[in-house]
Coordinates of C-alpha atoms in Angstrom, one line a residue:
X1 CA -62.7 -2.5 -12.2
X2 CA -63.7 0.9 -12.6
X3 CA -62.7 2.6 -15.9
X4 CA -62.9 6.2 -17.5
X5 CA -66.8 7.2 -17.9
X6 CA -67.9 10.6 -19.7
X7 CA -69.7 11.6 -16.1
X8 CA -66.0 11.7 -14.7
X9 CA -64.4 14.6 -17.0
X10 CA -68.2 16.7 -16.9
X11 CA -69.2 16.6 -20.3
X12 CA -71.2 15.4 -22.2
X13 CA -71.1 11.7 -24.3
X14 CA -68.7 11.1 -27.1
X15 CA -70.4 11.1 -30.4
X16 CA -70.6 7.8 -31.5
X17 CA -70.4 9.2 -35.5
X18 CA -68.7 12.0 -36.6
X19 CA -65.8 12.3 -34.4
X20 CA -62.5 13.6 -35.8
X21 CA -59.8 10.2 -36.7
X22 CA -56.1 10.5 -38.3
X23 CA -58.1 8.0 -41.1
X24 CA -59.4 11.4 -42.2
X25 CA -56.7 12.6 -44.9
X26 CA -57.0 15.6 -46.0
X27 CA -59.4 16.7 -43.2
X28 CA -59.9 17.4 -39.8
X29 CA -63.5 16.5 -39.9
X30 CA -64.5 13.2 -40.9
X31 CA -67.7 10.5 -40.0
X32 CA -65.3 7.3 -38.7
X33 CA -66.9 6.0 -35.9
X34 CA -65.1 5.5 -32.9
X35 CA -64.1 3.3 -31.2
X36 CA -63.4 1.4 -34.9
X37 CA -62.3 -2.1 -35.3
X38 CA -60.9 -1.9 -38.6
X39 CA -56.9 -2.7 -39.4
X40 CA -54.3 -3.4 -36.8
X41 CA -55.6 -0.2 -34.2
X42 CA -58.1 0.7 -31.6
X43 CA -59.4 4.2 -31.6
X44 CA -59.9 5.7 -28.3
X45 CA -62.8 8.7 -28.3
X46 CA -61.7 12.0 -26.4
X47 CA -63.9 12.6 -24.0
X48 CA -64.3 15.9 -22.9
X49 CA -63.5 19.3 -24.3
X50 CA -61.2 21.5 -25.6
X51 CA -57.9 22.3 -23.0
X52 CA -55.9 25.1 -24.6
X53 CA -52.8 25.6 -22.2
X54 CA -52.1 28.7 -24.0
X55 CA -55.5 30.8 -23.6
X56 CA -56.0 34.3 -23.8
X57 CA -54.2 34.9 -20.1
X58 CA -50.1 34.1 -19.8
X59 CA -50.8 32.7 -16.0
X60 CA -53.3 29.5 -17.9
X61 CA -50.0 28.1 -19.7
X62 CA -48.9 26.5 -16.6
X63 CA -52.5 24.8 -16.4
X64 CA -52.2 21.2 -15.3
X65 CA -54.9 18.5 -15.3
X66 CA -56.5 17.4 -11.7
X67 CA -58.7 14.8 -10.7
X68 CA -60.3 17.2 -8.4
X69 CA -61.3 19.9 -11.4
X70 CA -62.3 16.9 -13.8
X71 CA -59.4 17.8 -16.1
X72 CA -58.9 14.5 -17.8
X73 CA -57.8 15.2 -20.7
X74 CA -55.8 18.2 -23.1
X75 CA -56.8 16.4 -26.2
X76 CA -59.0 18.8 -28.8
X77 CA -62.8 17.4 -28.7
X78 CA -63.6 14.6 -30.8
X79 CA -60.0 14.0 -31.4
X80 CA -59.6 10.0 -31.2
X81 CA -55.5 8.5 -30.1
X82 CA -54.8 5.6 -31.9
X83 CA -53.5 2.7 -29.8
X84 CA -51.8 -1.0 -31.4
X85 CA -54.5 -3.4 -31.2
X86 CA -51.8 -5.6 -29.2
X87 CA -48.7 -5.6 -27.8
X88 CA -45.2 -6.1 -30.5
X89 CA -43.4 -9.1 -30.0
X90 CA -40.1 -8.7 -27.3
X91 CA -36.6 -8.9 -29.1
X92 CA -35.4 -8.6 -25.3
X93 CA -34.7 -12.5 -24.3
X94 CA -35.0 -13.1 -20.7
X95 CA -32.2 -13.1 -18.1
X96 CA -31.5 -16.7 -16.6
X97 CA -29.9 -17.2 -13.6
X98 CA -27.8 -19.6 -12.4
X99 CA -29.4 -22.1 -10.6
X100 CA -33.0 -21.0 -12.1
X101 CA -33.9 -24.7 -12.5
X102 CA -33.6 -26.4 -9.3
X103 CA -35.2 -23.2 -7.6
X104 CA -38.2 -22.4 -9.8
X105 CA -38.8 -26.7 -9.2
X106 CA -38.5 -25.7 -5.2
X107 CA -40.8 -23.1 -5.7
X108 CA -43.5 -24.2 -7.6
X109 CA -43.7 -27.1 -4.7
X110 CA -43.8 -24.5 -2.4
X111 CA -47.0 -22.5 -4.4
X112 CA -48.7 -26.0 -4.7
X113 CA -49.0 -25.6 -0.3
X114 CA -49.9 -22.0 -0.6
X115 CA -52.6 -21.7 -3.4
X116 CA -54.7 -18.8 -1.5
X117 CA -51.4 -16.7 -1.4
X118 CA -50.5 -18.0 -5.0
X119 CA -53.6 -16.8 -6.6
X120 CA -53.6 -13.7 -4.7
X121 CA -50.3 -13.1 -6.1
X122 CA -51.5 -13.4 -9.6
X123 CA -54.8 -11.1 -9.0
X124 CA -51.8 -8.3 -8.0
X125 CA -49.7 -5.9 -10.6
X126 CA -47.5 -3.0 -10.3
X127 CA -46.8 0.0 -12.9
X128 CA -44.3 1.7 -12.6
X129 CA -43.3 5.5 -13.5
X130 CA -39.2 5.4 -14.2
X131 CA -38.3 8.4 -14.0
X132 CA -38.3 9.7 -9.6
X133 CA -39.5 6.6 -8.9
X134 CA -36.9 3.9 -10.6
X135 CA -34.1 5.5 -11.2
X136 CA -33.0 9.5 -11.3
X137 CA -31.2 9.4 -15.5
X138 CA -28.7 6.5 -15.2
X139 CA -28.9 6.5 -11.6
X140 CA -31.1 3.9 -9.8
X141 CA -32.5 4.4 -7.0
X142 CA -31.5 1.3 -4.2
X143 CA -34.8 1.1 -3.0
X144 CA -35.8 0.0 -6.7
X145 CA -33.7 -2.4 -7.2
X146 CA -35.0 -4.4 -4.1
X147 CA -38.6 -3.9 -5.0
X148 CA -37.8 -5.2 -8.7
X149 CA -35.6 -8.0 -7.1
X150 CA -38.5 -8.8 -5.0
X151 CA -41.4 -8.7 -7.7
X152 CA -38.9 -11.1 -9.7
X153 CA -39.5 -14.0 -7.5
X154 CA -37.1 -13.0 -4.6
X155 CA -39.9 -13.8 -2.0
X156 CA -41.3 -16.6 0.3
X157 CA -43.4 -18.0 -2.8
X158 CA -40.5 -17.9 -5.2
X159 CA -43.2 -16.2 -7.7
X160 CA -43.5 -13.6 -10.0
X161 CA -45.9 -10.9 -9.0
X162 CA -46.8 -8.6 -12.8
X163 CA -45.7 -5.3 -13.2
X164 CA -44.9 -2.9 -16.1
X165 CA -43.0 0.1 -16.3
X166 CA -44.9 2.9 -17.6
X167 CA -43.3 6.1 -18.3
X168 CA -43.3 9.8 -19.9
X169 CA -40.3 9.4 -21.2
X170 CA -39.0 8.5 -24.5
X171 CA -36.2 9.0 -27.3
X172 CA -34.9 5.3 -28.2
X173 CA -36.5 2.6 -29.5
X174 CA -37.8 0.2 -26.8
X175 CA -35.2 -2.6 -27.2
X176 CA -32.3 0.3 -26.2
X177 CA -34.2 1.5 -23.8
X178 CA -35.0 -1.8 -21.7
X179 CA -31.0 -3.2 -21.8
X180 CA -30.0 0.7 -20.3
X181 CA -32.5 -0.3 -17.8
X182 CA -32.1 -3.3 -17.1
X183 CA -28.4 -2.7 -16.4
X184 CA -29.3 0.0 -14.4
X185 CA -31.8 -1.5 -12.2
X186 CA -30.1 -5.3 -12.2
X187 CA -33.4 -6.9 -13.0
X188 CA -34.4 -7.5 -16.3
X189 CA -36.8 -5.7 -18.0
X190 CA -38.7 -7.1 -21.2
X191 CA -40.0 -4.8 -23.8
X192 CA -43.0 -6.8 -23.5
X193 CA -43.7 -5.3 -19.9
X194 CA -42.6 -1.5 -21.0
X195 CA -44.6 1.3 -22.0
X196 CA -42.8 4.8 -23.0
X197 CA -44.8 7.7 -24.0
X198 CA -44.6 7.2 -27.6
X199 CA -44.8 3.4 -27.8
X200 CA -49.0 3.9 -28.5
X201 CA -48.0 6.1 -31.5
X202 CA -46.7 3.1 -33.3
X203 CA -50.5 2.9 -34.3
X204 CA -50.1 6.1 -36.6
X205 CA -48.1 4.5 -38.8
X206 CA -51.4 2.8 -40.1
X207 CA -52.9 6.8 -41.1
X208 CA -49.6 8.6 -42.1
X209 CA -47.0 8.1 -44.6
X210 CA -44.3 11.3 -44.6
X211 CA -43.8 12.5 -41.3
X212 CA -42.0 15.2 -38.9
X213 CA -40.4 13.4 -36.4
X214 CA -39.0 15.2 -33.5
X215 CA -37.0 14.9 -30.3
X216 CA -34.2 12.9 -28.6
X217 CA -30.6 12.6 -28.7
X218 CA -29.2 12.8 -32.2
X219 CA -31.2 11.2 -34.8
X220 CA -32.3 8.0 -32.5
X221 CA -35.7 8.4 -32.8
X222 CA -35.5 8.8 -36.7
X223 CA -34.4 4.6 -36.0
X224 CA -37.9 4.7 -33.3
X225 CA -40.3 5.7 -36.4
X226 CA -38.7 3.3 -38.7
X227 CA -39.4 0.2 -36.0
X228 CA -42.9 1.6 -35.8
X229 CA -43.2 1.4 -39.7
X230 CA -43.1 5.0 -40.9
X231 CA -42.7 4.6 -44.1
X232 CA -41.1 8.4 -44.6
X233 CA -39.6 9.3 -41.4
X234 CA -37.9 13.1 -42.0
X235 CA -35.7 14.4 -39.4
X236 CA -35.8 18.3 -38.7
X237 CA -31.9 17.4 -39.2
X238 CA -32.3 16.5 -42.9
X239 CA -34.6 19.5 -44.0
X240 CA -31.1 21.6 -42.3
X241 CA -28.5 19.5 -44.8
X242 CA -31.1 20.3 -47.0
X243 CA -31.2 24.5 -46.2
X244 CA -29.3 26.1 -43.3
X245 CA -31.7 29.1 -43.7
X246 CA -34.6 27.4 -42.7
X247 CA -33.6 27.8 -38.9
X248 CA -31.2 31.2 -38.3
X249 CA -30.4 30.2 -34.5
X250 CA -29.8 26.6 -35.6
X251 CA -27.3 23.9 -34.3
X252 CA -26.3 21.7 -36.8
X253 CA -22.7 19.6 -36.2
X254 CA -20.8 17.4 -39.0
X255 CA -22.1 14.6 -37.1
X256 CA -25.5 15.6 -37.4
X257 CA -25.3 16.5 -41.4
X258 CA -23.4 12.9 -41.8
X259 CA -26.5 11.2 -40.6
X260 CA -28.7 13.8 -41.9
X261 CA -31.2 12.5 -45.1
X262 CA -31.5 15.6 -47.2
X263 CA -33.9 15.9 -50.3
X264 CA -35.8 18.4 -52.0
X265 CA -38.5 19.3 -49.4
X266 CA -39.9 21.8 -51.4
X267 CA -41.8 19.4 -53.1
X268 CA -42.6 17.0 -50.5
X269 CA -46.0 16.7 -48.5
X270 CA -45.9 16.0 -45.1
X271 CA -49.0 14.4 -43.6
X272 CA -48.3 14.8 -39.6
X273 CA -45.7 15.9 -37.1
X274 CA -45.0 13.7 -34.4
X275 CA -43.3 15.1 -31.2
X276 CA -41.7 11.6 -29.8
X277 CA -39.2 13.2 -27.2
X278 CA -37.7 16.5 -25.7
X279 CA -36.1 18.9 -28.2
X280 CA -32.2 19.0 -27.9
X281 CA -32.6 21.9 -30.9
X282 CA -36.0 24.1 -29.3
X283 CA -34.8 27.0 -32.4
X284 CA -34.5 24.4 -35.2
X285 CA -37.5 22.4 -34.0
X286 CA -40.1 25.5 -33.1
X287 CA -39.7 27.0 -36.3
X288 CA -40.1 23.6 -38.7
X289 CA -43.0 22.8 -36.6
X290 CA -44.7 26.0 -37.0
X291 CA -43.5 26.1 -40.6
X292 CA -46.0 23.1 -41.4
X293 CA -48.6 24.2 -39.2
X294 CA -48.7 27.4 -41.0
X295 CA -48.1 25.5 -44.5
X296 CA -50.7 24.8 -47.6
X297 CA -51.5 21.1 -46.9
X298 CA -48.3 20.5 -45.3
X299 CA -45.8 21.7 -47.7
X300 CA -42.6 23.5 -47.2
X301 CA -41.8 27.3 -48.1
X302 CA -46.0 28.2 -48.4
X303 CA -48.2 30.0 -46.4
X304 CA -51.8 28.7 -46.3
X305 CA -54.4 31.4 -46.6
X306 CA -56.5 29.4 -43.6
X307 CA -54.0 28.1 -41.9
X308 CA -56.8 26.5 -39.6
X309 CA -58.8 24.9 -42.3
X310 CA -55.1 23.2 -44.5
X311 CA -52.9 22.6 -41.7
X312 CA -51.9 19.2 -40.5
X313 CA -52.1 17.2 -37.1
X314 CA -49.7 17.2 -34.7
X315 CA -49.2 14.9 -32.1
X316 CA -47.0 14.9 -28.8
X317 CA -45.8 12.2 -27.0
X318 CA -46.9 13.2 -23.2
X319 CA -47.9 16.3 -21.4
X320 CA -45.4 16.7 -18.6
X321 CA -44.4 19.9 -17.9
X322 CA -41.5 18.8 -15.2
X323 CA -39.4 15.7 -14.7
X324 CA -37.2 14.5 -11.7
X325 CA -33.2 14.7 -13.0
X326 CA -30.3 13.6 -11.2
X327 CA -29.8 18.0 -11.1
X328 CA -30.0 18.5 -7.0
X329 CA -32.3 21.3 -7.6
X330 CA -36.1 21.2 -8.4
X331 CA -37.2 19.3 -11.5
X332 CA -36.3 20.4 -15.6
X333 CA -38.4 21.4 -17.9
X334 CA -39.5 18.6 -20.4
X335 CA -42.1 18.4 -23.5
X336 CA -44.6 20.2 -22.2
X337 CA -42.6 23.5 -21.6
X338 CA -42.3 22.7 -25.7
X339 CA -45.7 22.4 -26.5
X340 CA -47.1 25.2 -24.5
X341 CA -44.6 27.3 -26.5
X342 CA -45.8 25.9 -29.4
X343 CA -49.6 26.6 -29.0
X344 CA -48.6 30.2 -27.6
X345 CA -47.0 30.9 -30.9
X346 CA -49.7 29.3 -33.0
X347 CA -52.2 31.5 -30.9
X348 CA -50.2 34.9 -31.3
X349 CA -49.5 34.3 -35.4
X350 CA -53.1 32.7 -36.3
X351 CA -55.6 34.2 -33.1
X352 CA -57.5 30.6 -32.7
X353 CA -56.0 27.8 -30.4
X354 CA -53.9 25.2 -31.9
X355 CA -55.9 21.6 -31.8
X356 CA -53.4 18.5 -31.0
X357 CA -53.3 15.9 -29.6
X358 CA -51.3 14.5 -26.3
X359 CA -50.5 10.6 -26.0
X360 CA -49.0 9.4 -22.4
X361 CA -50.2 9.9 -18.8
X362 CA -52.2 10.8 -17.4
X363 CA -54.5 10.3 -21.0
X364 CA -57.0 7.5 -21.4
X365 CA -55.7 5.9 -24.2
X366 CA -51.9 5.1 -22.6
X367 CA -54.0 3.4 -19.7
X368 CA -56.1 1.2 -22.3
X369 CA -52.7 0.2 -24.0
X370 CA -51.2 -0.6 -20.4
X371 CA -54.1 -2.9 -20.1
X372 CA -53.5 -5.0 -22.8
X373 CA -49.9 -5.2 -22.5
X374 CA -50.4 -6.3 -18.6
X375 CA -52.9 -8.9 -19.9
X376 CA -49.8 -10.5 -22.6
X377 CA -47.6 -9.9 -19.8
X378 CA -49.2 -12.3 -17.5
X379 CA -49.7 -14.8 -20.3
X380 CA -46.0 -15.0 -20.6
X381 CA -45.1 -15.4 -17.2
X382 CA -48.6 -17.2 -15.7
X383 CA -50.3 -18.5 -18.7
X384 CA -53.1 -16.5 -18.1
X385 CA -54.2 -13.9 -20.3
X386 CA -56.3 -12.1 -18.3
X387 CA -56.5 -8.1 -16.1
X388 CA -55.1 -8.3 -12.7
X389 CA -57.8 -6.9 -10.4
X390 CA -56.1 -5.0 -7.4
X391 CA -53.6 -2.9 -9.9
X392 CA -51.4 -0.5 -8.3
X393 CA -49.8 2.9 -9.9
X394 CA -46.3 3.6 -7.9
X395 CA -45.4 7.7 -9.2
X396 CA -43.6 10.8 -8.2
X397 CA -46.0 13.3 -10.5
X398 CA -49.3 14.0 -9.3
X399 CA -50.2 16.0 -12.5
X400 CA -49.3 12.6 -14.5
X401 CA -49.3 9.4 -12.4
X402 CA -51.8 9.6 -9.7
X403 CA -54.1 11.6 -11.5
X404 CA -54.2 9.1 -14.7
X405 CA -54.3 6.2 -12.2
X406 CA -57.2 7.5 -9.8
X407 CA -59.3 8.5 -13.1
X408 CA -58.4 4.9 -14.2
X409 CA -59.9 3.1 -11.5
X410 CA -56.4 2.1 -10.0
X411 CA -54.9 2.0 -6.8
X412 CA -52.4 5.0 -6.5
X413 CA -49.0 5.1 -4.6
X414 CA -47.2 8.5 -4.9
X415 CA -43.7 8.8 -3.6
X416 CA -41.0 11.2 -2.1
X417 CA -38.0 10.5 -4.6
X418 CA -39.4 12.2 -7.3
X419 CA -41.6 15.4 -8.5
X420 CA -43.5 15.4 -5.7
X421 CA -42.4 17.0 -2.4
X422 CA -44.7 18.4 -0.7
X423 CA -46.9 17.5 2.6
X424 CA -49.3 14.7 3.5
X425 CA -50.6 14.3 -0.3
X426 CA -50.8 16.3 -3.2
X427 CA -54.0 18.6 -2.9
X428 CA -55.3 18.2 -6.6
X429 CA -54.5 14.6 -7.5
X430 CA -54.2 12.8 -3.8
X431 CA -52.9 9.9 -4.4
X432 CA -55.6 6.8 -2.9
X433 CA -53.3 4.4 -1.7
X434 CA -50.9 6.2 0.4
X435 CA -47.4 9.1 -0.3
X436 CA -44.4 6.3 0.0
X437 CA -40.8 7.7 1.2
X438 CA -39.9 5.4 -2.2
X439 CA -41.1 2.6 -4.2
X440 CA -40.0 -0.4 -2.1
X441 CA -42.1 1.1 1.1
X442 CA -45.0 1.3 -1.6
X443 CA -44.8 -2.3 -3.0
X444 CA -43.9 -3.8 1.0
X445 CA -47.4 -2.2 2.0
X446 CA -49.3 -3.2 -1.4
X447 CA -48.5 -6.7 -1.2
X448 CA -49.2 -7.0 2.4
X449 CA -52.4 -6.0 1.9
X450 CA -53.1 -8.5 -0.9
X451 CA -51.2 -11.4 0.7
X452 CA -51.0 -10.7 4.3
X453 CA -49.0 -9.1 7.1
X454 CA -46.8 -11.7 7.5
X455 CA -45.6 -12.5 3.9
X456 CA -42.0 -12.3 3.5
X457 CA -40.4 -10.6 0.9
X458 CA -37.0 -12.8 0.5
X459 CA -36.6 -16.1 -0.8
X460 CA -35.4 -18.8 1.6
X461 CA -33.5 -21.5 -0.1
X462 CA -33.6 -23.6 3.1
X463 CA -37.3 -23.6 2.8
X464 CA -38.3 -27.4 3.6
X465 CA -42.1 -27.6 1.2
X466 CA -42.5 -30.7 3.1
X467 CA -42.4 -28.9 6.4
X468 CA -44.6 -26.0 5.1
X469 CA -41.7 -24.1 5.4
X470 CA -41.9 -23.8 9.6
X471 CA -38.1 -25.5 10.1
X472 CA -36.8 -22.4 8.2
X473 CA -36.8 -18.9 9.2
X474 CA -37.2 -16.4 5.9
X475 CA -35.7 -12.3 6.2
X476 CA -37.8 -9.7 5.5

C-alpha cells in the first residue's frame, strides 16, 4: 500500500541524524536519530518544511494544507511526533447480544460456503471521522447507525468487516468517550478501535515530566494526562487558585477552584505545554501559554532574554480550523482558530515564527498510529494481526480527512453531512473514492466493490447454510 514518501510533500529527505526529538531536554536541537526504537515510542520524522500559519501577511492565517499544493504537514522541520509503540489495552468490554451464540454458530457455517466473500471481507476496513460524518455533538446521524449496525455483522455473512473511528476531536479520556458514543450510535465502540486527536500524545509522557495541559470541559482532561502517565499534569485552572492576576479577563467558578491543584508555581519548571482540546477559557489559556513560551526555561513570572533560544515545546492536538456542530449555520471555530492566535501573538511580541508541533489529521504520524491499532483491531476480532489492503477514509473535511487519507495511500470517501458542502468534490483535496450524500451510501458502494454487487447488507436469520442460502430471500 502506498505510504507518505519525501517526493510527495517537495522537499528534500529527512535527515537521518540530527533531527530535533522531545528526548532533547533542555534543547531544541539534538543528534537522536529518527525514526528511534528505544523505550515504549516510535518517532515519526517531519518531512517537509516549515508552515507558519501566521506569516508576515494577515490573509496566510487561514492557510490550510492541500494535497494539490503538497502541504502535508504544519509541523516545524526536523520536528519528530512521538507515537505509542502499540495500542493500550481496552477497559471497554464488548456488548453481547442476546442470541449471539446460536447466530455467530449460523454464521460461521455460512462463511465456511462463502470463503472468497469471507476473505474479501477481511482484506476491507473503514475509518471513520465522528464528528459530520457519525454524529453532529450528541446527535447521531441515522444513516450511521445502519452503516455501524451493518459493519457489526448485520449482513448476509454474519461477519465483522474492521473499522476504527478516527477523529479531531478530543477532551475526555478514551473510556468516556467510547460509552457516550456508543450510546449514541447503538453500536458498540471499543477503545481499542478509537483514535482521538490526542490519543498519540500519550507517547510524551515518556520525554516530559511537569506539563501545561490545556483544553476541554472542566478539568477532564487534567484526568486524560494522568491515564497517559503524566507524572505532573498542571491545569491553567490551578496556576488561577494559585494567582487570580495571572489572567485579568479570567473565568474562574467555585467549582473550578474546588477541583483546582494550586502550588507555588513560581518555583516550578514546566517542560512542555500540551494543547489536548478546545479552550472553554481562550483569555486564561492565551496568556499562560504565552507566559511560558516567553519564560526562562519554562518558569513562571520571568522573561527570557532569547525567548527563541530558552523556550519550551508546545504541542497541539490537531490542526482543524472548523468543525461540523449540531448549530444550523456553517461550522464553529475549533483548535486551530486557537493556535493561529497563538503563533500571531508569538510573531507580533518576539518577530520570528513560533515552532510547534501539530498531532492529528491530516499529519503522518496519526495515520502510522491508525495502522497499528487497525492491525490489533483485527487480531481481536479475526485473529489476524495483519493491514487490511483496500482501506477506506469516510470524512466531511477535505482540509483534514481526505487530504490525510489521499497522502496516505487510502481510498477517500467525503460526505455531505458534514464540513464539506460544496459541488462535485472539493477542489484542493478531491476526495478518490467518490462525495457520499452520508456515510451509509459510502460504506454500501465500498463494500460492493470489494464483495460484489449483489452482497446484501442485512442478516437473514432464515438463511438455510445447507441450501447456500437460495430458499431465503435477504433485504438490502
Amino acid at each position: 500500500m502506498p505510504r507518505f514518501d519525501d517526493a510527495d510533500f517537495g522537499v528534500d529527505a529527512a535527515p537521518a541524524a540530527g533531527a530535533r526529538s522531545p528526548r532533547d531536554r533542555g534543547s531544541l536541537a539534538g543528534s537522536l536519530p529518527i525514526p528511534n526504537d528505544a523505550g515504549n515510542t516510535v518517532e515519526i520524522p517531519a518531512t517537509r518544511s516549515s508552515i507558519s500559519d501566521a506569516a508576515q501577511f494577515m490573509h496566510n492565517l487561514s492557510i490550510s494544507p492541500s494535497t494539490r499544493d503538497r502541504r502535508g504537514s504544519r509541523n516545524s522541520f526536523g520536528t519528530s511526533l512521538p507515537i505509542p509503540r502499540s495500542p493500550r489495552v481496552s477497559r471497554l468490554s464488548s456488548v453481547v447480544t442476546a442470541g449471539g451464540a446460536s447466530r455467530d454458530l449460523l454464521a460461521s457455517q455460512v462463511q465456511d460456503m462463502s470463503k472468497e466473500k469471507v476473505a474479501a471481507a477481511k482484506n476491507m476496513a473503514f475509518a471513520f471521522d465522528i464528528d459530520g460524518v457519525l454524529a453532529h455533538g450528541n446527535e447521531p446521524i441515522e444513516e450511521a447507525k445502519e452503516a455501524l449496525k451493518m459493519l457489526n455483522g448485520d449482513n448476509e455473512l454474519g461477519i465483522k468487516i474492521p473499522y476504527i473511528l478516527l477523529t479531531n476531536g478530543g477532551g475526555k479520556t478514551e473510556t468516556a468517550r467510547c460509552q457516550q458514543l456508543s450510546e449514541v450510535l447503538d453500536s458498540p465502540i471499543s477503545t481499542d478501535q478509537f483514535i482521538q486527536s490526542h490519543t498519540p500524545m500519550q507517547a510524551l509522557a515518556e520525554y516530559y515530566d511537569t506539563v501545561l495541559v490545556c483544553g476541554g470541559e472542566g478539568q477532564k482532561i487534567r484526568e486524560v494526562a494522568e491515564n497517559y502517565g503524566f507524572k505532573n499534569v498542571v491545569h491553567p485552572k490551578d496556576i488561577l487558585a494559585w494567582d487570580p492576576t495571572v489572567s485579568p479577563w479570567r473565568c474562574f467558578s467555585e467549582e473550578d477552584r474546588a477541583e483546582a491543584k494550586p502550588r507555588d508555581f513560581s518555583k516550578i519548571k514546566f517542560d512542555a505545554i500540551l494543547v489536548f482540546a478546545d479552550s472553554r477559557d481562550y483569555a486564561t489559556d492565551m496568556q499562560l501559554v504565552m507566559d511560558l513560551l516567553l519564560a526562562e526555561d519554562g518558569k513562571m513570572l520571568t522573561r527570557a532574554k532569547d525567548p527563541v533560544a530558552s523556550r519550551i515545546p508546545v504541542y497541539f492536538s490537531q490542526g482543524d480550523l472548523v468543525f461540523p456542530t449540531d448549530h444550523k449555520g456553517p461550522p464553529r471555530l475549533t483548535q486551530g482558530a486557537f493556535r493561529i492566535s497563538i503563533e500571531a501573538q508569538y510573531k507580533a511580541i518576539t518577530g520570528v515564527d513560533l515552532e510547534r508541533v501539530v498531532y492529528g489529521k491530516p499529519e503522518r504520524a496519526t495515520y502510522t498510529y491508525a495502522d497499528e491499532v487497525l492491525r490489533s483491531w483485527m487480531e481481536q476480532i479475526h485473529n489476524e494481526n495483519r493491514l487490511p489492503q483496500n482501506i477506506y477514509m469516510v470524512g466531511d473535511n477535505p482540509a483534514s480527512d481526505i487530504c490525510g487519507g489521499n497522502m496516505y495511500g487510502w481510498n477517500t470517501c467525503l460526505v455531505r453531512t458534514g464540513v464539506f458542502q460544496g459541488g462535485d468534490n472539493d477542489d484542493n483535496n478531491p476526495a478518490n473514492f467518490g462525495v457520499f450524500p452520508n456515510v451509509l451510501e459510502a460504506v454500501k458502494t465500498a463494500v460492493r466493490k470489494e464483495l460484489g454487487q449483489e452482497f446484501k447488507f442485512k442478516w437473514n436469520p432464515k438463511v438455510n447454510p445447507v441450501l447456500h442460502g437460495d430458499s431465503a430471500s435477504a433485504i438490502e
